[in-house]
Amino acid sequence: MRVNRILLSSALVVVALVIQVSVLARLHLPGAVPDLLLLTVLGLAMVYGHVGGALVGFGAGLLADLAPPADHAAGRYALVLCVTGYFAGLIRPENGRLKSATGPMAVVVAAAVGSTLLYAGVGALVGDTAARHVGLTSLLISAALYDLLLAPFVVPVVMWLARRADNDPLTETGPAAKAGDISSGWLSSGTGLRIGGQRGGLGALKTKARSRSARGAGRIKGVKRL
C-alpha cells in the first residue's frame, strides 16, 4: 500500500476505534454494539480493493483486539475484519465511485451479519459461548440494524476521503498524474508543442512572430517608398 493510504487508513481506524469504545459502547443499546470500525473498513475496502481491504481489516481488527477493554483472544477480530475487508473489496465499484446506495447498503447488511456469525463461530472454536447467552438471533438483527442506520453517515465520507487521498497530485502514480501525462501528450501530438518540455519554447515562438511582423512592416514601408 502507498504511504498516503497507510496514513489515512491508520488515522481513520484510530478515530473509529476511539469513538466506538468511548461513545458507542457506553450507550448500552439492546443487542449488539454499532460497529463503526467495521463500517470504516468497508468504506476503505470499496476504494482500495480486496488486497487493501484485507490489510486494513487485519490491522484494524488487531488494534481492536489489543485495545482495552477487549476481553477476547487476540487475533479473533483481526481475522473477522480481514475476511470482511477482502470480500468487500471484491465488489469495489468502478473508479471507487458509488452509482446508487442500494449496493453499499446490501454490503453493510451482509458484512454485519457475516462478521457477527464469523466472530461467534471463531469464539465457539476457542470456547467462548457468550453469544449463546445473549442470543445469536438478536445479535444478528441488532447488528444489521445499527450498522445500516450508521452507514449513510460513515461509508460515503470514508470513501470520499480515500478517493481524495488517491487523487493527490503529488503522487507520481496517481490518477491525477496519469491524467496530466495524457493531457500533455495530447497537446504535444495535436499542436506540435511541448508545454514545459522544452525551455524557451514559447519564447522562440514569440521571436518568430516578431521577426515575421518586422518583415511585413519592412515590406509595407518599401511599397510606400515606391
CSV table of C-alpha atoms in Angstrom, one decimal:
chain,number,residue,atom,x,y,z
A,1,MET,CA,0.0,0.0,0.0
A,2,ARG,CA,1.1,3.6,-0.6
A,3,VAL,CA,2.2,5.8,2.2
A,4,ASN,CA,-0.8,8.1,1.8
A,5,ARG,CA,-3.2,5.1,2.0
A,6,ILE,CA,-1.4,3.8,5.1
A,7,LEU,CA,-1.6,7.2,6.9
A,8,LEU,CA,-5.2,7.8,6.0
A,9,SER,CA,-6.3,4.2,7.0
A,10,SER,CA,-4.4,4.4,10.3
A,11,ALA,CA,-6.0,7.8,11.2
A,12,LEU,CA,-9.5,6.7,10.3
A,13,VAL,CA,-9.2,3.4,12.1
A,14,VAL,CA,-7.9,5.0,15.3
A,15,VAL,CA,-10.6,7.6,15.2
A,16,ALA,CA,-13.3,5.0,14.6
A,17,LEU,CA,-12.0,2.8,17.4
A,18,VAL,CA,-11.8,5.6,19.9
A,19,ILE,CA,-15.4,6.7,19.1
A,20,GLN,CA,-16.7,3.1,19.3
A,21,VAL,CA,-15.0,2.4,22.6
A,22,SER,CA,-15.6,5.7,24.3
A,23,VAL,CA,-19.1,6.6,22.9
A,24,LEU,CA,-21.0,3.8,21.1
A,25,ALA,CA,-20.0,1.0,23.6
A,26,ARG,CA,-21.4,3.2,26.5
A,27,LEU,CA,-24.8,3.7,25.0
A,28,HIS,CA,-25.9,0.3,26.4
A,29,LEU,CA,-28.2,-0.4,23.4
A,30,PRO,CA,-30.0,-3.7,23.3
A,31,GLY,CA,-28.3,-6.4,21.4
A,32,ALA,CA,-25.1,-5.6,19.6
A,33,VAL,CA,-22.9,-2.5,19.6
A,34,PRO,CA,-22.8,-0.3,16.5
A,35,ASP,CA,-19.6,-1.3,14.7
A,36,LEU,CA,-18.1,1.9,13.5
A,37,LEU,CA,-14.8,0.1,12.9
A,38,LEU,CA,-16.5,-2.4,10.5
A,39,LEU,CA,-18.0,0.5,8.5
A,40,THR,CA,-14.7,2.2,8.2
A,41,VAL,CA,-13.1,-1.0,6.9
A,42,LEU,CA,-15.9,-1.4,4.4
A,43,GLY,CA,-15.5,2.1,3.1
A,44,LEU,CA,-11.8,1.8,2.6
A,45,ALA,CA,-12.1,-1.7,1.0
A,46,MET,CA,-14.6,-0.5,-1.6
A,47,VAL,CA,-12.0,2.0,-2.7
A,48,TYR,CA,-8.7,0.1,-2.2
A,49,GLY,CA,-9.9,-3.3,-3.4
A,50,HIS,CA,-9.7,-6.8,-1.9
A,51,VAL,CA,-5.9,-6.7,-1.1
A,52,GLY,CA,-6.1,-3.3,0.6
A,53,GLY,CA,-9.3,-4.2,2.3
A,54,ALA,CA,-7.8,-7.3,3.8
A,55,LEU,CA,-4.8,-5.5,5.0
A,56,VAL,CA,-6.8,-2.6,6.5
A,57,GLY,CA,-9.2,-5.1,8.1
A,58,PHE,CA,-6.5,-7.1,9.7
A,59,GLY,CA,-4.7,-4.1,11.1
A,60,ALA,CA,-8.0,-2.6,12.4
A,61,GLY,CA,-9.1,-5.9,13.9
A,62,LEU,CA,-5.7,-6.5,15.6
A,63,LEU,CA,-5.8,-3.0,17.1
A,64,ALA,CA,-9.3,-3.7,18.4
A,65,ASP,CA,-8.1,-7.0,19.9
A,66,LEU,CA,-5.3,-5.3,21.8
A,67,ALA,CA,-7.2,-2.1,22.8
A,68,PRO,CA,-8.9,-2.1,26.3
A,69,PRO,CA,-11.4,-3.2,27.3
A,70,ALA,CA,-11.1,-6.2,24.9
A,71,ASP,CA,-12.0,-9.4,26.7
A,72,HIS,CA,-11.4,-11.9,23.9
A,73,ALA,CA,-8.4,-13.7,22.4
A,74,ALA,CA,-6.0,-11.5,20.3
A,75,GLY,CA,-6.4,-12.1,16.6
A,76,ARG,CA,-10.1,-13.1,16.7
A,77,TYR,CA,-11.5,-9.8,15.5
A,78,ALA,CA,-8.5,-9.3,13.2
A,79,LEU,CA,-9.5,-12.5,11.3
A,80,VAL,CA,-13.1,-11.3,11.1
A,81,LEU,CA,-12.3,-7.9,9.7
A,82,CYS,CA,-9.6,-9.3,7.4
A,83,VAL,CA,-12.1,-11.7,5.7
A,84,THR,CA,-14.8,-9.0,5.7
A,85,GLY,CA,-12.4,-6.4,4.1
A,86,TYR,CA,-11.3,-8.9,1.5
A,87,PHE,CA,-14.8,-9.8,0.3
A,88,ALA,CA,-16.0,-6.2,0.4
A,89,GLY,CA,-13.0,-5.2,-1.8
A,90,LEU,CA,-14.1,-7.8,-4.4
A,91,ILE,CA,-17.2,-5.9,-5.1
A,92,ARG,CA,-15.5,-2.5,-5.3
A,93,PRO,CA,-17.4,-0.1,-7.7
A,94,GLU,CA,-15.7,1.2,-10.8
A,95,ASN,CA,-13.3,4.0,-10.0
A,96,GLY,CA,-14.4,3.7,-6.4
A,97,ARG,CA,-17.5,5.8,-7.1
A,98,LEU,CA,-21.0,4.8,-6.0
A,99,LYS,CA,-23.7,4.9,-8.5
A,100,SER,CA,-26.5,4.1,-6.1
A,101,ALA,CA,-27.0,3.4,-2.4
A,102,THR,CA,-28.6,0.0,-2.8
A,103,GLY,CA,-25.4,-2.0,-3.4
A,104,PRO,CA,-23.5,-0.4,-0.4
A,105,MET,CA,-26.4,-0.9,1.9
A,106,ALA,CA,-26.6,-4.5,1.0
A,107,VAL,CA,-22.9,-4.9,1.5
A,108,VAL,CA,-23.3,-3.3,5.0
A,109,VAL,CA,-26.1,-5.7,6.0
A,110,ALA,CA,-24.2,-8.7,4.7
A,111,ALA,CA,-21.0,-7.6,6.4
A,112,ALA,CA,-22.8,-7.0,9.7
A,113,VAL,CA,-24.4,-10.4,9.6
A,114,GLY,CA,-21.4,-12.3,8.3
A,115,SER,CA,-18.9,-10.7,10.7
A,116,THR,CA,-21.2,-11.5,13.7
A,117,LEU,CA,-21.6,-15.1,12.6
A,118,LEU,CA,-17.8,-15.4,11.9
A,119,TYR,CA,-17.0,-13.8,15.3
A,120,ALA,CA,-19.4,-16.2,17.1
A,121,GLY,CA,-18.1,-19.2,15.2
A,122,VAL,CA,-14.4,-18.4,16.0
A,123,GLY,CA,-15.5,-17.9,19.6
A,124,ALA,CA,-17.1,-21.3,19.7
A,125,LEU,CA,-13.9,-22.9,18.5
A,126,VAL,CA,-11.9,-21.3,21.3
A,127,GLY,CA,-14.5,-22.0,24.0
A,128,ASP,CA,-16.2,-18.6,24.1
A,129,THR,CA,-20.0,-19.1,24.4
A,130,ALA,CA,-21.1,-15.6,25.2
A,131,ALA,CA,-23.1,-15.3,22.0
A,132,ARG,CA,-25.3,-18.2,23.2
A,133,HIS,CA,-26.2,-16.5,26.4
A,134,VAL,CA,-27.0,-13.2,24.7
A,135,GLY,CA,-28.9,-14.8,21.8
A,136,LEU,CA,-27.4,-15.1,18.4
A,137,THR,CA,-30.6,-14.1,16.6
A,138,SER,CA,-30.9,-10.8,18.5
A,139,LEU,CA,-27.3,-10.1,17.9
A,140,LEU,CA,-27.7,-10.5,14.1
A,141,ILE,CA,-30.8,-8.4,13.9
A,142,SER,CA,-29.5,-5.6,16.1
A,143,ALA,CA,-26.0,-5.6,14.4
A,144,ALA,CA,-27.6,-5.3,10.9
A,145,LEU,CA,-30.0,-2.6,12.1
A,146,TYR,CA,-27.4,-0.4,13.9
A,147,ASP,CA,-24.8,-0.6,11.2
A,148,LEU,CA,-27.4,0.1,8.5
A,149,LEU,CA,-28.6,3.2,10.3
A,150,LEU,CA,-25.0,4.4,10.9
A,151,ALA,CA,-23.7,3.5,7.4
A,152,PRO,CA,-25.0,6.6,5.4
A,153,PHE,CA,-23.1,8.9,7.8
A,154,VAL,CA,-19.8,6.9,7.7
A,155,VAL,CA,-19.2,4.9,4.5
A,156,PRO,CA,-19.6,7.8,2.0
A,157,VAL,CA,-17.3,10.0,4.0
A,158,VAL,CA,-14.7,7.3,4.3
A,159,MET,CA,-14.8,6.6,0.6
A,160,TRP,CA,-14.6,10.3,-0.3
A,161,LEU,CA,-11.5,10.7,1.9
A,162,ALA,CA,-9.9,7.6,0.4
A,163,ARG,CA,-10.6,8.8,-3.2
A,164,ARG,CA,-9.2,12.3,-2.4
A,165,ALA,CA,-6.0,10.8,-1.0
A,166,ASP,CA,-5.6,8.6,-4.1
A,167,ASN,CA,-6.1,11.7,-6.4
A,168,ASP,CA,-3.2,13.5,-4.6
A,169,PRO,CA,-1.4,15.4,-7.4
A,170,LEU,CA,1.9,15.0,-5.5
A,171,THR,CA,1.9,11.2,-6.1
A,172,GLU,CA,3.6,10.2,-9.3
A,173,THR,CA,1.5,7.1,-9.9
A,174,GLY,CA,-1.9,8.6,-9.0
A,175,PRO,CA,-4.8,9.1,-11.4
A,176,ALA,CA,-4.1,12.9,-11.5
A,177,ALA,CA,-0.5,12.3,-12.6
A,178,LYS,CA,-1.7,9.9,-15.4
A,179,ALA,CA,-4.3,12.4,-16.5
A,180,GLY,CA,-1.6,15.1,-16.6
A,181,ASP,CA,0.6,12.8,-18.8
A,182,ILE,CA,-2.2,12.1,-21.1
A,183,SER,CA,-3.2,15.7,-21.5
A,184,SER,CA,0.4,16.8,-22.1
A,185,GLY,CA,0.8,14.0,-24.7
A,186,TRP,CA,-2.4,15.1,-26.4
A,187,LEU,CA,-1.2,18.7,-26.6
A,188,SER,CA,2.2,17.7,-28.0
A,189,SER,CA,0.7,15.5,-30.6
A,190,GLY,CA,-2.2,17.8,-31.6
A,191,THR,CA,-0.3,21.1,-31.8
A,192,GLY,CA,3.3,20.1,-32.1
A,193,LEU,CA,4.2,22.0,-28.9
A,194,ARG,CA,5.7,20.6,-25.8
A,195,ILE,CA,4.4,22.7,-22.9
A,196,GLY,CA,7.0,22.6,-20.1
A,197,GLY,CA,9.0,20.0,-22.1
A,198,GLN,CA,11.4,22.5,-23.8
A,199,ARG,CA,12.9,25.6,-22.3
A,200,GLY,CA,12.2,28.8,-24.1
A,201,GLY,CA,9.6,27.1,-26.4
A,202,LEU,CA,7.1,29.9,-26.1
A,203,GLY,CA,9.9,32.5,-26.3
A,204,ALA,CA,11.1,31.0,-29.6
A,205,LEU,CA,7.5,31.3,-30.9
A,206,LYS,CA,7.3,34.9,-29.8
A,207,THR,CA,10.7,35.7,-31.5
A,208,LYS,CA,9.5,34.1,-34.8
A,209,ALA,CA,6.2,36.1,-34.6
A,210,ARG,CA,8.1,39.3,-34.0
A,211,SER,CA,10.5,38.7,-36.9
A,212,ARG,CA,7.6,37.9,-39.2
A,213,SER,CA,5.8,41.1,-38.2
A,214,ALA,CA,9.1,43.1,-38.7
A,215,ARG,CA,9.5,41.7,-42.2
A,216,GLY,CA,5.9,42.5,-43.0
A,217,ALA,CA,6.4,46.1,-41.8
A,218,GLY,CA,9.6,46.4,-43.9
A,219,ARG,CA,7.7,45.3,-47.0
A,220,ILE,CA,5.0,47.8,-46.3
A,221,LYS,CA,7.5,50.6,-46.0
A,222,GLY,CA,9.2,49.6,-49.2
A,223,VAL,CA,5.9,49.7,-51.0
A,224,LYS,CA,5.2,53.2,-49.7
A,225,ARG,CA,8.6,54.5,-50.8
A,226,LEU,CA,7.9,53.3,-54.3
